[in-house]
Amino acid sequence: MTTAEMWQQVPLAPPDSIFKLTAAYKADTYPRKVNLGVGAYRDDDNKPWVLPVIKKATEILLNDPNLDHEYLPITGLPEFTSAAAKLILGSESASVQEGRAVSVQTISGTGANHLGALFLSKFYKWNGQPIIYLSNPTWANHHAIFKNVGITPVDYPYYDPKTIGLDFTGFLQSIRDAVPGSVFLLHACAHNPTGVDPTPEQWEEVATAFLEKGHYAFFDCAYQGFASGDLDRDASAVRYFEQRGVPLLVCQSFAKNAGLYGERVGALHVVGSNQEEANRVRSQLSVLQRSEISNPPSHGARLIALILNNPDLFEEWKRDIKTMAYRIIDMREKLRDILVNELKTPGNWDHITSQIGMFSFTGINPTQSQAMIEKAHIYLTANGRISMAGLNSKNLRYVADSLDKVVRGEL
């Protein structure tokens, strides 16, 4: 076999839908084009925003005479992982206080999901075939991550297109119907892609159902603080499950809430039942991490470690988070106001403000979404999801007018 023939059987994979959308936006020369597809924060001038606290922490690192570029430990920077665990689980949580929380630094939230999935694929006591229950819909990458380690994704009801809200009855019933010991992936806050979260009371019912069936909670938390502007509020579901004693792990990302998209800063936290179990889990996670990346990168982790462990920087970070979250909340309120009160757009648009986080499911269908792209040069995913971070004072009216027209069939 010649080199030319060797890879002839490799099929051409389709491009990633989000990155394809971004490429199309960049190639578009229309002056009023709008990108509502990408999941990254933009300021009111549609520019990436480097958080002031990140600039300050970077300056501190640059002026540290002891800074080097040596390898980190396999499981990551200890001052980062320990502080990250306290941030998501709570500094007073029993698992943290009793040393039962195993924390490993990962390649952002994607790496945390992968490492958690890989660990479960090798060591979880499956009741039948390895299956992970994923919300319908969920972040598209979840399916590939679990399939790649031999775990079959199965949808559970979550989003109700009729109400543009949560199908809580279907969600809860799927938990009760699943075989005991099933694994469910739960979005900790700011559900991606719908922006629809359970209420605190609904989370309580979900936790009770988990305990009754002995299920395992695989939490994915990509938006702590970014959703509501409050770090503690956005961690409340995870902390409640931990307090109730639901077996769980948490995937954590600092891409959104610290604006460190390209630094790939994340962590995986596995809660054990005791220290001895935690030590065994840690040992195996270390083995898995070593075979894949050897050691995680240091720069982003050092930035977050500085911020989380310095009271002044931590308070500044919380202010920066509020700046981002509140701008998005403001865009939600203004978009709904224009649609409802000015344009009298057909339909109910309360979901624009009841949903939370970076994304919103508008409720428009794939045909309407395609019309938005082709006719208005407003780029969004086919399912009608828009990134609220892409809205600003300069394009808000244009987007609202276009939404109104597409709903009326006039675009």
Tab-separated table of C-alpha atoms in Angstrom:
chain	number	residue	atom	x	y	z
A	1	MET	CA	0.000	0.000	0.000
A	2	THR	CA	1.369	3.382	-0.982
A	3	THR	CA	1.181	6.451	1.198
A	4	ALA	CA	-1.322	7.956	-1.226
A	5	GLU	CA	-3.637	4.962	-0.761
A	6	MET	CA	-3.256	4.587	2.984
A	7	TRP	CA	-5.971	7.010	4.080
A	8	GLN	CA	-8.321	6.766	1.110
A	9	GLN	CA	-10.930	5.031	3.271
A	10	VAL	CA	-11.107	7.918	5.782
A	11	PRO	CA	-14.463	9.679	5.328
A	12	LEU	CA	-14.684	13.457	5.250
A	13	ALA	CA	-16.234	14.657	8.507
A	14	PRO	CA	-18.745	17.501	8.471
A	15	PRO	CA	-17.483	20.796	9.901
A	16	ASP	CA	-18.490	21.782	13.437
A	17	SER	CA	-21.772	23.676	13.102
A	18	ILE	CA	-20.836	26.573	15.405
A	19	PHE	CA	-17.420	27.134	13.871
A	20	LYS	CA	-18.935	26.856	10.389
A	21	LEU	CA	-21.458	29.534	11.378
A	22	THR	CA	-18.676	31.800	12.647
A	23	ALA	CA	-16.703	31.338	9.432
A	24	ALA	CA	-19.751	32.292	7.364
A	25	TYR	CA	-20.255	35.401	9.503
A	26	LYS	CA	-16.643	36.470	9.067
A	27	ALA	CA	-16.864	36.014	5.289
A	28	ASP	CA	-20.060	38.092	5.069
A	29	THR	CA	-19.402	41.653	3.864
A	30	TYR	CA	-22.856	43.015	4.786
A	31	PRO	CA	-22.273	46.073	7.034
A	32	ARG	CA	-25.105	45.306	9.484
A	33	LYS	CA	-24.307	41.619	9.962
A	34	VAL	CA	-24.753	40.236	13.494
A	35	ASN	CA	-23.194	37.137	15.050
A	36	LEU	CA	-25.539	35.546	17.589
A	37	GLY	CA	-24.039	32.077	17.271
A	38	VAL	CA	-20.782	32.025	19.202
A	39	GLY	CA	-20.746	31.375	22.946
A	40	ALA	CA	-18.337	34.104	23.969
A	41	TYR	CA	-18.978	37.394	25.757
A	42	ARG	CA	-18.808	40.657	23.844
A	43	ASP	CA	-19.021	44.190	25.230
A	44	ASP	CA	-21.396	46.859	23.950
A	45	ASP	CA	-18.953	47.604	21.120
A	46	ASN	CA	-19.064	43.942	20.055
A	47	LYS	CA	-15.474	43.437	21.212
A	48	PRO	CA	-13.968	40.650	23.342
A	49	TRP	CA	-13.614	41.909	26.918
A	50	VAL	CA	-10.497	41.147	28.930
A	51	LEU	CA	-11.652	41.376	32.530
A	52	PRO	CA	-9.842	44.127	34.482
A	53	VAL	CA	-9.090	41.627	37.246
A	54	ILE	CA	-7.425	39.326	34.700
A	55	LYS	CA	-5.236	42.200	33.540
A	56	LYS	CA	-4.288	42.895	37.148
A	57	ALA	CA	-3.531	39.239	37.903
A	58	THR	CA	-1.473	38.981	34.706
A	59	GLU	CA	0.595	41.982	35.778
A	60	ILE	CA	1.245	40.342	39.152
A	61	LEU	CA	2.429	37.158	37.451
A	62	LEU	CA	4.676	39.053	35.027
A	63	ASN	CA	6.398	40.778	37.925
A	64	ASP	CA	6.843	37.643	40.019
A	65	PRO	CA	10.623	36.945	40.091
A	66	ASN	CA	9.955	33.349	41.161
A	67	LEU	CA	7.728	32.519	38.201
A	68	ASP	CA	8.987	29.629	36.089
A	69	HIS	CA	7.695	27.341	33.392
A	70	GLU	CA	8.215	23.985	35.072
A	71	TYR	CA	5.705	21.157	34.766
A	72	LEU	CA	2.694	21.275	37.036
A	73	PRO	CA	1.752	18.128	38.979
A	74	ILE	CA	-0.283	15.638	36.939
A	75	THR	CA	-3.502	16.645	38.714
A	76	GLY	CA	-2.769	20.338	38.342
A	77	LEU	CA	-1.852	23.410	40.373
A	78	PRO	CA	-2.871	22.593	43.969
A	79	GLU	CA	-3.730	26.176	44.930
A	80	PHE	CA	-6.016	26.309	41.893
A	81	THR	CA	-7.791	22.975	42.331
A	82	SER	CA	-8.418	23.419	46.057
A	83	ALA	CA	-9.832	26.936	45.581
A	84	ALA	CA	-11.906	25.850	42.571
A	85	ALA	CA	-13.485	23.049	44.632
A	86	LYS	CA	-14.482	25.513	47.354
A	87	LEU	CA	-15.927	27.863	44.746
A	88	ILE	CA	-18.326	25.292	43.296
A	89	LEU	CA	-18.993	22.984	46.269
A	90	GLY	CA	-18.808	25.685	48.951
A	91	SER	CA	-15.958	26.222	51.405
A	92	GLU	CA	-18.111	24.824	54.216
A	93	SER	CA	-19.326	21.780	52.310
A	94	ALA	CA	-18.872	18.459	54.056
A	95	SER	CA	-16.986	16.915	51.124
A	96	VAL	CA	-14.413	19.728	51.166
A	97	GLN	CA	-14.091	19.848	54.954
A	98	GLU	CA	-13.717	16.068	55.218
A	99	GLY	CA	-11.268	15.757	52.319
A	100	ARG	CA	-13.673	13.682	50.231
A	101	ALA	CA	-13.633	15.925	47.152
A	102	VAL	CA	-11.086	14.872	44.529
A	103	SER	CA	-10.114	17.753	42.239
A	104	VAL	CA	-8.125	17.552	39.020
A	105	GLN	CA	-7.190	20.455	36.748
A	106	THR	CA	-8.455	19.885	33.209
A	107	ILE	CA	-8.412	21.394	29.736
A	108	SER	CA	-11.374	23.652	30.499
A	109	GLY	CA	-14.896	22.237	30.793
A	110	THR	CA	-14.516	20.050	27.710
A	111	GLY	CA	-11.525	18.310	29.287
A	112	ALA	CA	-13.406	17.918	32.558
A	113	ASN	CA	-16.319	16.287	30.737
A	114	HIS	CA	-13.941	13.969	28.913
A	115	LEU	CA	-11.965	12.964	31.985
A	116	GLY	CA	-15.159	12.413	33.973
A	117	ALA	CA	-16.630	10.326	31.157
A	118	LEU	CA	-13.429	8.316	30.771
A	119	PHE	CA	-13.305	7.636	34.512
A	120	LEU	CA	-16.923	6.448	34.570
A	121	SER	CA	-16.381	4.264	31.507
A	122	LYS	CA	-13.647	2.380	33.356
A	123	PHE	CA	-14.823	2.304	36.956
A	124	TYR	CA	-18.560	3.019	37.312
A	125	LYS	CA	-20.760	0.051	38.284
A	126	TRP	CA	-23.201	0.198	35.401
A	127	ASN	CA	-26.606	-1.416	35.782
A	128	GLY	CA	-26.596	-2.873	32.272
A	129	GLN	CA	-24.957	-1.198	29.292
A	130	PRO	CA	-22.983	2.044	29.839
A	131	ILE	CA	-25.563	4.795	29.235
A	132	ILE	CA	-25.542	8.528	29.980
A	133	TYR	CA	-28.845	10.402	30.032
A	134	LEU	CA	-28.521	13.801	28.332
A	135	SER	CA	-31.111	16.572	28.251
A	136	ASN	CA	-32.910	17.096	24.957
A	137	PRO	CA	-31.361	19.360	23.769
A	138	THR	CA	-27.898	19.697	25.259
A	139	TRP	CA	-24.488	21.093	24.333
A	140	ALA	CA	-23.700	19.314	21.055
A	141	ASN	CA	-20.244	18.232	22.230
A	142	HIS	CA	-21.697	16.118	25.056
A	143	HIS	CA	-22.784	13.409	22.610
A	144	ALA	CA	-19.343	13.062	21.013
A	145	ILE	CA	-17.498	13.119	24.348
A	146	PHE	CA	-19.430	10.155	25.739
A	147	LYS	CA	-19.556	8.179	22.498
A	148	ASN	CA	-15.773	8.457	22.248
A	149	VAL	CA	-15.326	6.531	25.517
A	150	GLY	CA	-17.947	3.892	24.800
A	151	ILE	CA	-20.866	5.386	26.748
A	152	THR	CA	-24.140	5.598	24.818
A	153	PRO	CA	-26.033	8.903	25.083
A	154	VAL	CA	-29.789	8.665	25.623
A	155	ASP	CA	-32.043	11.728	25.593
A	156	TYR	CA	-34.303	12.671	28.465
A	157	PRO	CA	-37.166	15.203	28.048
A	158	TYR	CA	-36.150	18.718	29.046
A	159	TYR	CA	-37.234	21.526	26.729
A	160	ASP	CA	-40.894	21.987	25.855
A	161	PRO	CA	-41.223	23.889	22.534
A	162	LYS	CA	-44.909	24.549	23.230
A	163	THR	CA	-44.145	26.627	26.321
A	164	ILE	CA	-40.550	27.508	25.341
A	165	GLY	CA	-39.784	26.351	28.878
A	166	LEU	CA	-38.995	23.299	30.978
A	167	ASP	CA	-40.804	19.996	30.508
A	168	PHE	CA	-40.440	19.266	34.203
A	169	THR	CA	-43.011	16.466	34.219
A	170	GLY	CA	-41.174	14.602	31.475
A	171	PHE	CA	-37.785	15.325	33.073
A	172	LEU	CA	-38.849	13.980	36.473
A	173	GLN	CA	-40.590	10.951	34.997
A	174	SER	CA	-37.470	9.983	33.051
A	175	ILE	CA	-35.493	9.976	36.315
A	176	ARG	CA	-38.097	7.745	37.944
A	177	ASP	CA	-38.290	5.412	34.944
A	178	ALA	CA	-34.545	4.897	34.512
A	179	VAL	CA	-32.996	1.751	35.975
A	180	PRO	CA	-31.494	2.232	39.461
A	181	GLY	CA	-27.981	3.631	39.435
A	182	SER	CA	-28.331	5.429	36.103
A	183	VAL	CA	-26.099	8.380	35.240
A	184	PHE	CA	-27.728	11.700	34.311
A	185	LEU	CA	-25.863	14.738	33.020
A	186	LEU	CA	-27.287	17.894	34.599
A	187	HIS	CA	-26.522	21.492	33.643
A	188	ALA	CA	-25.752	23.227	36.945
A	189	CYS	CA	-27.036	26.614	35.747
A	190	ALA	CA	-27.724	28.536	32.521
A	191	HIS	CA	-28.670	25.434	30.551
A	192	ASN	CA	-26.968	25.309	27.163
A	193	PRO	CA	-28.570	25.781	24.680
A	194	THR	CA	-32.012	26.685	26.063
A	195	GLY	CA	-31.284	29.028	28.984
A	196	VAL	CA	-34.095	27.186	30.825
A	197	ASP	CA	-33.259	26.134	34.404
A	198	PRO	CA	-35.306	24.297	37.027
A	199	THR	CA	-36.493	26.359	39.997
A	200	PRO	CA	-34.951	25.691	43.440
A	201	GLU	CA	-38.094	23.745	44.357
A	202	GLN	CA	-37.816	21.648	41.202
A	203	TRP	CA	-34.156	20.919	41.931
A	204	GLU	CA	-35.269	19.602	45.337
A	205	GLU	CA	-37.674	17.180	43.655
A	206	VAL	CA	-34.958	16.078	41.245
A	207	ALA	CA	-32.509	15.415	44.096
A	208	THR	CA	-35.137	13.387	45.959
A	209	ALA	CA	-35.829	11.308	42.832
A	210	PHE	CA	-32.076	10.713	42.409
A	211	LEU	CA	-31.771	9.444	45.984
A	212	GLU	CA	-34.821	7.215	45.618
A	213	LYS	CA	-33.375	5.538	42.515
A	214	GLY	CA	-29.689	5.623	43.493
A	215	HIS	CA	-28.757	7.636	40.406
A	216	TYR	CA	-25.448	9.384	39.766
A	217	ALA	CA	-25.344	13.126	38.961
A	218	PHE	CA	-22.823	14.234	36.342
A	219	PHE	CA	-22.937	18.030	36.707
A	220	ASP	CA	-21.598	20.325	34.006
A	221	CYS	CA	-21.041	23.884	35.250
A	222	ALA	CA	-19.758	26.257	32.562
A	223	TYR	CA	-21.465	29.458	33.721
A	224	GLN	CA	-21.066	29.893	37.481
A	225	GLY	CA	-21.553	33.593	38.209
A	226	PHE	CA	-22.074	34.365	34.549
A	227	ALA	CA	-25.734	33.291	34.676
A	228	SER	CA	-27.162	35.441	37.461
A	229	GLY	CA	-24.174	37.568	38.447
A	230	ASP	CA	-23.984	35.668	41.757
A	231	LEU	CA	-21.417	32.875	42.176
A	232	ASP	CA	-23.240	31.310	45.118
A	233	ARG	CA	-26.666	31.363	43.504
A	234	ASP	CA	-25.368	29.711	40.354
A	235	ALA	CA	-23.745	26.938	42.428
A	236	SER	CA	-26.863	26.302	44.500
A	237	ALA	CA	-28.041	23.177	42.644
A	238	VAL	CA	-24.635	21.478	42.932
A	239	ARG	CA	-24.334	22.417	46.598
A	240	TYR	CA	-27.854	21.221	47.363
A	241	PHE	CA	-27.174	17.814	45.783
A	242	GLU	CA	-23.905	17.553	47.724
A	243	GLN	CA	-25.661	18.408	50.993
A	244	ARG	CA	-28.360	15.814	50.315
A	245	GLY	CA	-25.695	13.166	49.713
A	246	VAL	CA	-26.443	12.540	46.032
A	247	PRO	CA	-23.421	10.775	44.461
A	248	LEU	CA	-21.911	13.243	42.013
A	249	LEU	CA	-19.083	14.769	40.074
A	250	VAL	CA	-18.802	18.320	38.734
A	251	CYS	CA	-17.177	19.618	35.562
A	252	GLN	CA	-16.101	23.234	35.996
A	253	SER	CA	-14.967	25.836	33.470
A	254	PHE	CA	-13.487	29.312	33.835
A	255	ALA	CA	-13.822	30.170	30.130
A	256	LYS	CA	-16.964	32.264	30.419
A	257	ASN	CA	-16.879	33.693	33.946
A	258	ALA	CA	-13.245	34.782	33.673
A	259	GLY	CA	-13.101	35.394	29.924
A	260	LEU	CA	-10.256	32.878	29.657
A	261	TYR	CA	-11.634	31.098	26.594
A	262	GLY	CA	-8.275	30.347	25.006
A	263	GLU	CA	-6.418	29.502	28.227
A	264	ARG	CA	-8.496	26.335	28.754
A	265	VAL	CA	-8.857	26.503	32.537
A	266	GLY	CA	-11.117	23.909	34.122
A	267	ALA	CA	-11.442	21.293	36.820
A	268	LEU	CA	-13.128	17.988	37.525
A	269	HIS	CA	-14.385	17.377	41.065
A	270	VAL	CA	-15.427	13.878	42.117
A	271	VAL	CA	-17.109	13.611	45.519
A	272	GLY	CA	-16.249	10.408	47.364
A	273	SER	CA	-17.933	8.839	50.395
A	274	ASN	CA	-14.767	8.935	52.519
A	275	GLN	CA	-11.088	9.881	52.340
A	276	GLU	CA	-9.920	6.356	51.554
A	277	GLU	CA	-12.259	6.192	48.562
A	278	ALA	CA	-11.180	9.673	47.489
A	279	ASN	CA	-7.530	8.596	47.496
A	280	ARG	CA	-8.305	5.647	45.226
A	281	VAL	CA	-10.293	7.843	42.843
A	282	ARG	CA	-7.481	10.408	42.780
A	283	SER	CA	-4.927	7.737	41.952
A	284	GLN	CA	-6.888	6.513	38.942
A	285	LEU	CA	-7.689	10.000	37.655
A	286	SER	CA	-3.973	10.712	37.826
A	287	VAL	CA	-3.215	7.623	35.743
A	288	LEU	CA	-5.792	8.608	33.114
A	289	GLN	CA	-4.584	12.218	32.982
A	290	ARG	CA	-0.950	11.141	32.662
A	291	SER	CA	-1.686	9.011	29.593
A	292	GLU	CA	-3.500	11.838	27.814
A	293	ILE	CA	-1.923	15.215	28.594
A	294	SER	CA	0.745	14.395	31.235
A	295	ASN	CA	0.294	17.790	32.899
A	296	PRO	CA	-2.219	20.605	32.485
A	297	PRO	CA	-1.099	24.101	31.346
A	298	SER	CA	-0.063	26.556	34.035
A	299	HIS	CA	-0.796	30.154	32.985
A	300	GLY	CA	-4.581	30.274	33.228
A	301	ALA	CA	-4.606	28.183	36.394
A	302	ARG	CA	-2.136	30.592	38.025
A	303	LEU	CA	-4.361	33.541	37.113
A	304	ILE	CA	-7.448	31.929	38.650
A	305	ALA	CA	-5.501	30.738	41.701
A	306	LEU	CA	-4.363	34.317	42.325
A	307	ILE	CA	-7.910	35.628	42.035
A	308	LEU	CA	-9.564	32.958	44.160
A	309	ASN	CA	-7.001	33.133	46.950
A	310	ASN	CA	-6.653	36.919	47.169
A	311	PRO	CA	-9.677	38.584	48.868
A	312	ASP	CA	-9.238	41.895	47.020
A	313	LEU	CA	-8.874	40.269	43.603
A	314	PHE	CA	-11.785	37.951	44.358
A	315	GLU	CA	-14.081	40.903	45.112
A	316	GLU	CA	-12.956	42.627	41.924
A	317	TRP	CA	-13.669	39.450	39.963
A	318	LYS	CA	-17.182	39.325	41.384
A	319	ARG	CA	-17.716	42.900	40.186
A	320	ASP	CA	-16.443	41.986	36.717
A	321	ILE	CA	-18.803	39.011	36.621
A	322	LYS	CA	-21.719	41.286	37.480
A	323	THR	CA	-20.715	43.622	34.650
A	324	MET	CA	-21.034	40.773	32.144
A	325	ALA	CA	-24.119	39.129	33.618
A	326	TYR	CA	-26.029	42.369	34.092
A	327	ARG	CA	-25.311	43.534	30.534
A	328	ILE	CA	-26.801	40.310	29.213
A	329	ILE	CA	-29.811	40.608	31.542
A	330	ASP	CA	-30.264	44.188	30.297
A	331	MET	CA	-30.225	42.998	26.681
A	332	ARG	CA	-32.881	40.397	27.520
A	333	GLU	CA	-35.138	43.008	29.068
A	334	LYS	CA	-34.711	45.469	26.213
A	335	LEU	CA	-35.240	42.860	23.492
A	336	ARG	CA	-38.456	41.658	25.112
A	337	ASP	CA	-39.643	45.239	25.611
A	338	ILE	CA	-39.187	46.100	21.928
A	339	LEU	CA	-40.885	42.907	20.728
A	340	VAL	CA	-43.822	43.099	23.132
A	341	ASN	CA	-44.476	46.782	23.714
A	342	GLU	CA	-43.224	48.488	20.557
A	343	LEU	CA	-43.529	46.018	17.711
A	344	LYS	CA	-46.411	43.963	19.161
A	345	THR	CA	-44.716	40.880	17.728
A	346	PRO	CA	-47.111	37.905	17.579
A	347	GLY	CA	-46.657	35.313	20.326
A	348	ASN	CA	-45.545	35.314	23.927
A	349	TRP	CA	-41.989	36.574	24.487
A	350	ASP	CA	-41.757	36.224	28.264
A	351	HIS	CA	-39.209	33.439	27.799
A	352	ILE	CA	-36.631	35.993	26.688
A	353	THR	CA	-36.410	37.285	30.270
A	354	SER	CA	-37.307	34.079	32.136
A	355	GLN	CA	-34.418	32.195	30.532
A	356	ILE	CA	-30.975	32.793	32.015
A	357	GLY	CA	-27.342	32.928	30.965
A	358	MET	CA	-25.614	33.467	27.663
A	359	PHE	CA	-28.134	31.727	25.435
A	360	SER	CA	-31.809	32.048	24.669
A	361	PHE	CA	-34.091	29.773	22.722
A	362	THR	CA	-36.176	32.229	20.719
A	363	GLY	CA	-38.814	29.723	19.671
A	364	ILE	CA	-38.394	30.336	15.942
A	365	ASN	CA	-38.118	27.284	13.701
A	366	PRO	CA	-35.243	26.171	11.402
A	367	THR	CA	-36.828	27.755	8.320
A	368	GLN	CA	-37.167	31.082	10.118
A	369	SER	CA	-33.616	30.794	11.461
A	370	GLN	CA	-32.290	30.250	7.945
A	371	ALA	CA	-34.235	33.292	6.736
A	372	MET	CA	-32.612	35.366	9.494
A	373	ILE	CA	-29.196	34.332	8.156
A	374	GLU	CA	-29.912	34.664	4.441
A	375	LYS	CA	-32.142	37.756	4.441
A	376	ALA	CA	-31.029	39.726	7.516
A	377	HIS	CA	-27.415	38.472	7.843
A	378	ILE	CA	-28.108	37.623	11.495
A	379	TYR	CA	-26.224	34.426	12.286
A	380	LEU	CA	-27.799	31.960	14.736
A	381	THR	CA	-28.113	28.194	15.044
A	382	ALA	CA	-30.849	26.318	13.176
A	383	ASN	CA	-32.739	25.536	16.393
A	384	GLY	CA	-33.362	29.239	17.041
A	385	ARG	CA	-30.763	29.625	19.762
A	386	ILE	CA	-29.169	33.053	20.033
A	387	SER	CA	-26.238	34.236	22.110
A	388	MET	CA	-27.473	37.197	24.128
A	389	ALA	CA	-23.851	38.334	24.427
A	390	GLY	CA	-23.934	39.176	20.716
A	391	LEU	CA	-26.605	41.818	21.265
A	392	ASN	CA	-25.667	45.414	22.001
A	393	SER	CA	-27.140	48.900	21.911
A	394	LYS	CA	-26.131	49.285	18.255
A	395	ASN	CA	-27.700	46.118	16.810
A	396	LEU	CA	-30.553	45.426	19.229
A	397	ARG	CA	-33.219	47.252	17.247
A	398	TYR	CA	-32.142	45.657	13.975
A	399	VAL	CA	-32.296	42.171	15.505
A	400	ALA	CA	-35.699	42.874	17.089
A	401	ASP	CA	-37.097	44.219	13.797
A	402	SER	CA	-35.788	41.166	11.948
A	403	LEU	CA	-37.273	38.773	14.522
A	404	ASP	CA	-40.597	40.548	14.213
A	405	LYS	CA	-40.545	40.286	10.425
A	406	VAL	CA	-39.560	36.620	10.343
A	407	VAL	CA	-42.326	35.724	12.801
A	408	ARG	CA	-44.847	37.594	10.639
A	409	GLY	CA	-43.509	35.911	7.494
A	410	GLU	CA	-42.377	39.239	6.059
A	411	LEU	CA	-38.596	38.825	6.019
